[in-house]
PDB file of C-alpha atoms in Angstrom:
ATOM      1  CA  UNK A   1     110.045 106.510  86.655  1.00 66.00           C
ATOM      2  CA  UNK A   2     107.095 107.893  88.656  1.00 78.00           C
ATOM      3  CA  UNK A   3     104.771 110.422  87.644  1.00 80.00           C
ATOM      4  CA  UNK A   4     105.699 112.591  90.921  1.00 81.00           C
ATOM      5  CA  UNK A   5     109.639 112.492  90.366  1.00 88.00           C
ATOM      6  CA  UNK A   6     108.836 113.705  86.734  1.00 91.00           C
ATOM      7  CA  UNK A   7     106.597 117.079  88.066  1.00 88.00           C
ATOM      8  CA  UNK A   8     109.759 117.414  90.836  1.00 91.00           C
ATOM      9  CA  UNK A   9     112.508 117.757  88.075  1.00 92.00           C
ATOM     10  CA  UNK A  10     113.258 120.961  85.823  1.00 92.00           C
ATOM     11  CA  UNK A  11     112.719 121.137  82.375  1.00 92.00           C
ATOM     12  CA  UNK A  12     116.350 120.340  81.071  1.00 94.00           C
ATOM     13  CA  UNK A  13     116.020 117.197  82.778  1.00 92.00           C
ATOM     14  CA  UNK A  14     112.757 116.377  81.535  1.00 92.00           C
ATOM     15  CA  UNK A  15     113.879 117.334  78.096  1.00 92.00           C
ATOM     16  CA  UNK A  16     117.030 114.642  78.513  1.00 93.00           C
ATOM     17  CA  UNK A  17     114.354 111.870  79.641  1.00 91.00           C
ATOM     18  CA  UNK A  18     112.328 112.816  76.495  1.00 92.00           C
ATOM     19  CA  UNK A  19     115.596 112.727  73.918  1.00 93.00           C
ATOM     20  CA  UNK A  20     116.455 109.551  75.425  1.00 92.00           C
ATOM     21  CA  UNK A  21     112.966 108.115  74.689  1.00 91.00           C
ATOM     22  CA  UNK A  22     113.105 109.486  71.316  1.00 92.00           C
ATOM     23  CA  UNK A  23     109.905 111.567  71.452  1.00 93.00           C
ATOM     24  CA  UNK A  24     109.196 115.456  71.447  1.00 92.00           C
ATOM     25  CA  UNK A  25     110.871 117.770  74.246  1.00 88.00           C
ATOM     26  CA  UNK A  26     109.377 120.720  72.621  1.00 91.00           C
ATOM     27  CA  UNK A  27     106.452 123.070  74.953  1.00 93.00           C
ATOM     28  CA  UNK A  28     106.014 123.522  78.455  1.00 94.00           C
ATOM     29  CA  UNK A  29     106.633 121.254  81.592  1.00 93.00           C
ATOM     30  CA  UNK A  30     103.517 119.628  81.523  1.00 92.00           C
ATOM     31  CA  UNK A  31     103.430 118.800  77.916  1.00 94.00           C
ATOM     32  CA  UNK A  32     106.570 117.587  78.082  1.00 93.00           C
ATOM     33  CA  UNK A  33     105.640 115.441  80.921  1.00 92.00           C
ATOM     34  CA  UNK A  34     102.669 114.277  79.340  1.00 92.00           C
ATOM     35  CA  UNK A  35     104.716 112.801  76.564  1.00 93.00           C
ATOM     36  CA  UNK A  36     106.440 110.971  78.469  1.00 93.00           C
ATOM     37  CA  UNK A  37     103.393 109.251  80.303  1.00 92.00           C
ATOM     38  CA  UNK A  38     102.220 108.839  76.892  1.00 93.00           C
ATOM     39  CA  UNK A  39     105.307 106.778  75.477  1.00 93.00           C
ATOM     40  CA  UNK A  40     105.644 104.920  79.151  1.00 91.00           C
ATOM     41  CA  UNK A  41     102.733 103.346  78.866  1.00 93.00           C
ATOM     42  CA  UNK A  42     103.069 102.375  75.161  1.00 94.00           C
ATOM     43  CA  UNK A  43     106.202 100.488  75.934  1.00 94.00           C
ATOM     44  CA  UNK A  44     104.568  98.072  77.814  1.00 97.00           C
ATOM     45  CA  UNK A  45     103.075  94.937  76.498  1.00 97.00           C
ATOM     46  CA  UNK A  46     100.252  93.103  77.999  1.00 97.00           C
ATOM     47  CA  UNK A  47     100.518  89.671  77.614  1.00 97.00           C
ATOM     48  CA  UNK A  48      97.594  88.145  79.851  1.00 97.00           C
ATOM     49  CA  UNK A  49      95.654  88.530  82.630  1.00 96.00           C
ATOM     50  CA  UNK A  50      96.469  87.841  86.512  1.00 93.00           C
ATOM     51  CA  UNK A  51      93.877  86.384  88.685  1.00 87.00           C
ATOM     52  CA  UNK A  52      89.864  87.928  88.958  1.00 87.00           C
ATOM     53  CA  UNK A  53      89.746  91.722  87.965  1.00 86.00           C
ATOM     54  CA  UNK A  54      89.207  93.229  91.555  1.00 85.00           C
ATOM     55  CA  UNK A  55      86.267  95.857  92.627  1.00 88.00           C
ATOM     56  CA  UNK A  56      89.072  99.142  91.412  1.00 92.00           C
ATOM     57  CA  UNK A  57      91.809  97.364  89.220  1.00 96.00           C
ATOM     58  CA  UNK A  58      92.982  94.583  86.946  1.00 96.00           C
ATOM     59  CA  UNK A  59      96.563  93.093  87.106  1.00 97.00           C
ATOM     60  CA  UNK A  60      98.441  92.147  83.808  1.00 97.00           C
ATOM     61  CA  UNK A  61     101.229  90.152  83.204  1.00 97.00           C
ATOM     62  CA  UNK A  62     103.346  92.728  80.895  1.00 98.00           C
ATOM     63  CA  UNK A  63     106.528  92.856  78.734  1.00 97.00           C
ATOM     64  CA  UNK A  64     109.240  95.568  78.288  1.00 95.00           C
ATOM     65  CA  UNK A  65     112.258  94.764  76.912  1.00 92.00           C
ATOM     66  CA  UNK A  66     113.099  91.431  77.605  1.00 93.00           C
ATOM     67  CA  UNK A  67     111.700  91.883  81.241  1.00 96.00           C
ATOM     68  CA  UNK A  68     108.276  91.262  82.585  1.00 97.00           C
ATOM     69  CA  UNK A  69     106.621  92.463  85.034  1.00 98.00           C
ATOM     70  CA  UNK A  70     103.045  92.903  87.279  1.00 98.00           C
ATOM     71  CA  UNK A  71     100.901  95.828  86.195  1.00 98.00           C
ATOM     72  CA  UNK A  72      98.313  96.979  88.422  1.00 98.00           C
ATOM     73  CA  UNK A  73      95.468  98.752  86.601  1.00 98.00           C
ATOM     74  CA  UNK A  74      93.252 101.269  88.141  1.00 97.00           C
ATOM     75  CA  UNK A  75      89.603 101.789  87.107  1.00 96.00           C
ATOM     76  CA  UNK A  76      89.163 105.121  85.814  1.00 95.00           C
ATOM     77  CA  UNK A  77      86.958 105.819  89.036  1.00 95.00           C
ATOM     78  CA  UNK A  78      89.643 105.246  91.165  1.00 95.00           C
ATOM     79  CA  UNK A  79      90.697 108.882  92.591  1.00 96.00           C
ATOM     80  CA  UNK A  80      95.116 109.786  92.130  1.00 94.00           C
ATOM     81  CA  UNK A  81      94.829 110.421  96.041  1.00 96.00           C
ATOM     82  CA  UNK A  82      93.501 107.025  96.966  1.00 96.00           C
ATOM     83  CA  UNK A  83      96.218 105.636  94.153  1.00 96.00           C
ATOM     84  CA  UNK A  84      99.072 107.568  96.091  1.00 95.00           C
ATOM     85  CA  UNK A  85      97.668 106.506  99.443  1.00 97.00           C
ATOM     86  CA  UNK A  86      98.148 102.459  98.249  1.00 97.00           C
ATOM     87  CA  UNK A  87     101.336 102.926  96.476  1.00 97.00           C
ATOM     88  CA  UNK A  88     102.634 104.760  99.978  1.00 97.00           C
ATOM     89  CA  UNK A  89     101.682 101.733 101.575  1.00 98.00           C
ATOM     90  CA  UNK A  90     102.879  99.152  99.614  1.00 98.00           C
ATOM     91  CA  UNK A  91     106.225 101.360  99.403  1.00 97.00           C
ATOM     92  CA  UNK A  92     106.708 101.116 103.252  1.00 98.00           C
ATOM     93  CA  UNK A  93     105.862  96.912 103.009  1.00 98.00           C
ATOM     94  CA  UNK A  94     108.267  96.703 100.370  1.00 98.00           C
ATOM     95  CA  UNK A  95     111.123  98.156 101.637  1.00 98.00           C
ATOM     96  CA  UNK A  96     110.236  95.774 104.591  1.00 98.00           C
ATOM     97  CA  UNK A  97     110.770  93.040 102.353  1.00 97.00           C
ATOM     98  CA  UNK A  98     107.558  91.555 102.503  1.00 98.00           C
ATOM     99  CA  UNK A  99     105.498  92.998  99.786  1.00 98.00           C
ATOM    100  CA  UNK A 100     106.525  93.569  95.614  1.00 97.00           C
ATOM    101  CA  UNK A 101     108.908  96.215  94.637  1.00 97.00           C
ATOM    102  CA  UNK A 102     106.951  99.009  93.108  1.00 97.00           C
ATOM    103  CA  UNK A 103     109.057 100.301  89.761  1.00 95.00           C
ATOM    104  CA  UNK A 104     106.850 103.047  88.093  1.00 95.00           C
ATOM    105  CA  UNK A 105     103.728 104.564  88.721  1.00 95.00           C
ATOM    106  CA  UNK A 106     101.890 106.321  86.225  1.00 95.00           C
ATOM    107  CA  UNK A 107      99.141 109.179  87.758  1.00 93.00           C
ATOM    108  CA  UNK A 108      98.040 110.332  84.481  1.00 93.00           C
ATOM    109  CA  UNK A 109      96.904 106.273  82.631  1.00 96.00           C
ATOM    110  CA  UNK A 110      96.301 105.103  86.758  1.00 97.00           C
ATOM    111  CA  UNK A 111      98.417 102.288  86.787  1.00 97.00           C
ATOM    112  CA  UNK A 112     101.628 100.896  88.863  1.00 97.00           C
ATOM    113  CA  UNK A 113     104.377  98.727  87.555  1.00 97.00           C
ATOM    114  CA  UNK A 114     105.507  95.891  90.525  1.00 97.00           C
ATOM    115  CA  UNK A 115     108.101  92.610  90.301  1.00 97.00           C
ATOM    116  CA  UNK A 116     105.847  89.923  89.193  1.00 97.00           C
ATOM    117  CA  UNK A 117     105.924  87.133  91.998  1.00 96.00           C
ATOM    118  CA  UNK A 118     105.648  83.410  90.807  1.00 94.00           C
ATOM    119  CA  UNK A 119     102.247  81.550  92.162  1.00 91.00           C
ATOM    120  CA  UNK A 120      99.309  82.648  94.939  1.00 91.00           C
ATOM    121  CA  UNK A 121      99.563  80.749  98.312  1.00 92.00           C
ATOM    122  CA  UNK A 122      96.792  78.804  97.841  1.00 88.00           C
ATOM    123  CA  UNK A 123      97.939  77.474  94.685  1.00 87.00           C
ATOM    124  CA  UNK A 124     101.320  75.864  95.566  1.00 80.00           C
ATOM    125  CA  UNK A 125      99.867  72.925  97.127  1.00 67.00           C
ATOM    126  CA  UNK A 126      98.044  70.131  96.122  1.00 64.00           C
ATOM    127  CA  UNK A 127      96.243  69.754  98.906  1.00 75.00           C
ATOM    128  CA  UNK A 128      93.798  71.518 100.915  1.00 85.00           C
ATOM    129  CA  UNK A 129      96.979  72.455 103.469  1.00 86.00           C
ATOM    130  CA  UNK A 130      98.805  76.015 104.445  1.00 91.00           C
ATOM    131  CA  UNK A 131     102.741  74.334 105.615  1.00 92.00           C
ATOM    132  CA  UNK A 132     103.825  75.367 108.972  1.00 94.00           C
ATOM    133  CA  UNK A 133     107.184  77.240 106.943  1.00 95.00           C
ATOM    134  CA  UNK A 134     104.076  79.438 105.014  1.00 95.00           C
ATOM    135  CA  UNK A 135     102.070  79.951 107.952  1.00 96.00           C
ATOM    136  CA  UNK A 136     104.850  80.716 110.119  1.00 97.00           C
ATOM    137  CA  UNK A 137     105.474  83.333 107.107  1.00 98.00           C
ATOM    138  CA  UNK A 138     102.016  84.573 107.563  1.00 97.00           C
ATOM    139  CA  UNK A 139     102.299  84.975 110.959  1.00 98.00           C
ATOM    140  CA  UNK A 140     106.085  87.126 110.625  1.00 98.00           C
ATOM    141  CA  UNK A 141     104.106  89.212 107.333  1.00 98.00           C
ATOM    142  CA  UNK A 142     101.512  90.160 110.622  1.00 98.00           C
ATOM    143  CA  UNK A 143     103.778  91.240 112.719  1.00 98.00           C
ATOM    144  CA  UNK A 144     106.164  93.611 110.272  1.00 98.00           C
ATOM    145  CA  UNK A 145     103.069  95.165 108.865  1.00 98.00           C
ATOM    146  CA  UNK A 146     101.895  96.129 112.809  1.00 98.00           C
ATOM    147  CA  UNK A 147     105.612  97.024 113.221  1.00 98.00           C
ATOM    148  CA  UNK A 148     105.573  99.288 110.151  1.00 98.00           C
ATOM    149  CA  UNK A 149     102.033 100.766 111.278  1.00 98.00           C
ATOM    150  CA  UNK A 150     100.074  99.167 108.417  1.00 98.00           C
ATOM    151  CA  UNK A 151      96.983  97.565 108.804  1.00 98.00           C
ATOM    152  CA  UNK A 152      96.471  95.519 105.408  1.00 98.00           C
ATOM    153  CA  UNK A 153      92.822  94.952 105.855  1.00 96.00           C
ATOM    154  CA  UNK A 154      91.861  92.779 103.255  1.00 95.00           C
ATOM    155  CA  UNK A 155      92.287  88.719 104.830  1.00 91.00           C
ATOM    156  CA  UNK A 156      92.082  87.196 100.841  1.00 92.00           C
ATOM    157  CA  UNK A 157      93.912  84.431 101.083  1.00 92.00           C
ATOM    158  CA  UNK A 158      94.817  85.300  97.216  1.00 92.00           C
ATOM    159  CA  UNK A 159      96.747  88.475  99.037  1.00 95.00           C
ATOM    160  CA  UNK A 160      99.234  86.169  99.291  1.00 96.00           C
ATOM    161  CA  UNK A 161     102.427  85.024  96.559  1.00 96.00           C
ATOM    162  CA  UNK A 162     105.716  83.213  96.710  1.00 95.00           C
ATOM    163  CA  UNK A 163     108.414  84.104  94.915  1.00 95.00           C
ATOM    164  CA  UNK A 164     111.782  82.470  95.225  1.00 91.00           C
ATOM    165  CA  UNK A 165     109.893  80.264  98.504  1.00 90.00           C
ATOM    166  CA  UNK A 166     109.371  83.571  99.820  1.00 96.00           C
ATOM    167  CA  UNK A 167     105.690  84.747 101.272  1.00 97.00           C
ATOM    168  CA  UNK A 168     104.723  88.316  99.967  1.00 98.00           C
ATOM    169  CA  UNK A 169     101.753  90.259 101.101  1.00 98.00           C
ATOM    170  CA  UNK A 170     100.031  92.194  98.042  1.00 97.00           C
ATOM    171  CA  UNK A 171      97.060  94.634  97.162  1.00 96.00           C
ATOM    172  CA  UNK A 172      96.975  97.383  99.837  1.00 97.00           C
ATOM    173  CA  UNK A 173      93.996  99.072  98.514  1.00 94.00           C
ATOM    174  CA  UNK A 174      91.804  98.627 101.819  1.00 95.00           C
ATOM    175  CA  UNK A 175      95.262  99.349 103.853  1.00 97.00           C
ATOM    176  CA  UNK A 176      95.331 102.460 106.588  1.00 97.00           C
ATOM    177  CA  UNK A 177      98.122 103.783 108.616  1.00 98.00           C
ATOM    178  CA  UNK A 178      97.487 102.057 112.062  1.00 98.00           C
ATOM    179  CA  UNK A 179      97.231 105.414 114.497  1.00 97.00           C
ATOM    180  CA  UNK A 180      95.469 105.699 117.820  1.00 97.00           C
ATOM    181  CA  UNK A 181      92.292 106.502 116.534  1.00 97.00           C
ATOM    182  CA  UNK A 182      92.544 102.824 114.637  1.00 97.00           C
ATOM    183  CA  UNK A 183      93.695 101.287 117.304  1.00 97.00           C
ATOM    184  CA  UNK A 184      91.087 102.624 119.370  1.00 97.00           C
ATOM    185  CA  UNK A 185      87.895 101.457 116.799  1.00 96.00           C
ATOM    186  CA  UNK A 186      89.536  98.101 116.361  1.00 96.00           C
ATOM    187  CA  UNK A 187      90.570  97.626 120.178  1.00 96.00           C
ATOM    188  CA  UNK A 188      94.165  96.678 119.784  1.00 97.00           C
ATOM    189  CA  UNK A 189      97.721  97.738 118.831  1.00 96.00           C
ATOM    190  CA  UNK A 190      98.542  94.863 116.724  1.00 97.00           C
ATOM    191  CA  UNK A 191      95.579  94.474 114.072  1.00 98.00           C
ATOM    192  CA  UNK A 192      97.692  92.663 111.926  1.00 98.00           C
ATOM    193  CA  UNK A 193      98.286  89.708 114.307  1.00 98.00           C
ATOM    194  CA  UNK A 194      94.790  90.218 116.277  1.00 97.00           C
ATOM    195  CA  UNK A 195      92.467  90.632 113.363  1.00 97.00           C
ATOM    196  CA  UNK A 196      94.258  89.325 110.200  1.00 98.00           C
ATOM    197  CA  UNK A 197      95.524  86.209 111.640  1.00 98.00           C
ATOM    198  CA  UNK A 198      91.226  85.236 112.855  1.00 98.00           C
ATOM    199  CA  UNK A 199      90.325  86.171 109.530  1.00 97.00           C
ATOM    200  CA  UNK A 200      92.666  84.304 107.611  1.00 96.00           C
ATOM    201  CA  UNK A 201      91.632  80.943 109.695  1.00 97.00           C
ATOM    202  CA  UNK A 202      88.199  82.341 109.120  1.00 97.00           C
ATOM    203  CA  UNK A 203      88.276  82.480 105.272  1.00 95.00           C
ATOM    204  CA  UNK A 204      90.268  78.825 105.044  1.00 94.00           C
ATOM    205  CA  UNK A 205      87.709  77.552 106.910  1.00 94.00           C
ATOM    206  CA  UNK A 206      85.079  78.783 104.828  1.00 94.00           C
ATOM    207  CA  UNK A 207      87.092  77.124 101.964  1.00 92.00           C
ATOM    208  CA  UNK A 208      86.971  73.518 103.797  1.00 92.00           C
ATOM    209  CA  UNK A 209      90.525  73.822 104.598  1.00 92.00           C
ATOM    210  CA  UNK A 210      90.975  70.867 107.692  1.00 91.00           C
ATOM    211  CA  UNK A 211      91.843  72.872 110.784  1.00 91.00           C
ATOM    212  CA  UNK A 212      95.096  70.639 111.173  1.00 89.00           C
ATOM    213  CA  UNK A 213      96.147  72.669 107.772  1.00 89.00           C
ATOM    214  CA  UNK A 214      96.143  76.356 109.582  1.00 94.00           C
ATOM    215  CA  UNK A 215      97.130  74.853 113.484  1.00 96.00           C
ATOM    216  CA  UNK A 216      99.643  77.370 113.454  1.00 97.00           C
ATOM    217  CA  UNK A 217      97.957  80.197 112.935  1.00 97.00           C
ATOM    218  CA  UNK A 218      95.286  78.523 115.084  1.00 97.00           C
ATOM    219  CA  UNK A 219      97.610  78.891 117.970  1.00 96.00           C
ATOM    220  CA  UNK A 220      97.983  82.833 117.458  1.00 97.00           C
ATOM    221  CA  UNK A 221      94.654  83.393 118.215  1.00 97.00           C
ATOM    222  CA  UNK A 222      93.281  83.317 122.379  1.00 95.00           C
ATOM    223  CA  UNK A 223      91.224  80.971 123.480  1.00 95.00           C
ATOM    224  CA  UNK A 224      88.439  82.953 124.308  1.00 96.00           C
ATOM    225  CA  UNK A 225      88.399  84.412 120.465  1.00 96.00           C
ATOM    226  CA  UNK A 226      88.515  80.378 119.067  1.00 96.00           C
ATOM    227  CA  UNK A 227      85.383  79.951 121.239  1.00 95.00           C
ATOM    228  CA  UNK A 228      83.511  82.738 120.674  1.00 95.00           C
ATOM    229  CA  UNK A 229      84.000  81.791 116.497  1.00 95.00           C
ATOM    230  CA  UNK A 230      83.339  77.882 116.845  1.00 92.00           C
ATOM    231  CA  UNK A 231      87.558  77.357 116.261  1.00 93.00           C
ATOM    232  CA  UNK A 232      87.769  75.109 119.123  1.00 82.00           C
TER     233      UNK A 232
END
């Protein structure tokens, strides 16, 4: 239940959504609407934290029904278009298969409802070591999201959870559509795989990761690029 398919449907619909949440169908469209929104949001029960708070949101772990789920929550500062912008984004990934399922988004309290995924990347192992399997994920996540014309943007390695032994790619708040003006700035048609894949080695490098834990993705990046940023 999103706010948008709410403002696209006619009163006597919105009136049987209302009835079947047991609150008020009484006043205009937007009242109406607003109730809903209200009771939406009241259903849900936070139960704890996920990961740091981020520079616009904070993700709970929350309850409805006997269900739980991944609730992204938007600063108050954080504009609906920018909010609609992400969700598109993430909507295009997940239909891809490589990114959580988006169930509601709500314009009016700024916050998205996603599947919750089981454990970050860098968490699964005891180690300081990315598996070939996950990096060969990484790698495949790259080259969908340059397929789809999304460039993700944001190299975190805690962008990335399993669920079910499956790699997912998440928060698409720094994301952009990859057009020719983008491809043009960043000098390549495959930002994903070109710049993603360098800063990903970058940032588990940074973390003391050994180099023989990220070889694959190692191999993804030219020569030229591995000696120009002391990879070799």
């Amino acid at each position: 239940m999103n706010s948008s398919e709410l403002n696209n449907m006619n009163k006597n619909e919105l009136i049987k959504v209302a009835k079947q949440l047991e609150i008020s169908y009484t006043g205009t469209k937007k009242i109406i609407i607003d109730n809903i929104l209200d009771r939406r949001k009241e259903q849900y029960i936070i139960i704890n934290q996920l990961g740091d708070a981020g520079k616009d949101a904070k993700t709970y772990r929350v309850k409805l029904g006997r269900k739980q789920y991944a609730m992204k929550q938007f600063k108050p500062r954080k504009s609906v278009k920018k909010i609609e912008d992400e969700v598109e984004l993430q909507l295009i990934a997940a239909k891809a298969k490589i990114s959580p399922v988006i169930l509601e988004v709500n314009e009016k309290y700024k916050y998205i409802v996603m599947e919750k995924l089981d454990k970050h990347l860098i968490d699964i192992h005891d180690e300081k070591k990315i598996s070939l399997d996950h990096q060969k994920q990484l790698i495949k996540i790259y080259k969908i999201l340059d397929e789809q014309g999304i460039f993700h943007g944001d190299p975190n390695p805690l962008n990335y959870m399993i669920k079910n032994k499956k790699l997912h790619v998440i928060d698409f708040g720094m994301s952009k559509k990859i057009d020719s003006k983008l491809e043009k700035k960043l000098n390549t048609n495959q930002p994903n795989l070109t710049i993603m894949t360098l800063a990903m080695v970058l940032k588990l490098k940074a973390m003391n990761y050994p180099k023989d834990s990220y070889s694959y993705l190692l191999s993804h990046i030219p020569v030229e690029t591995r000696d120009k940023f002391h990879l070799i």
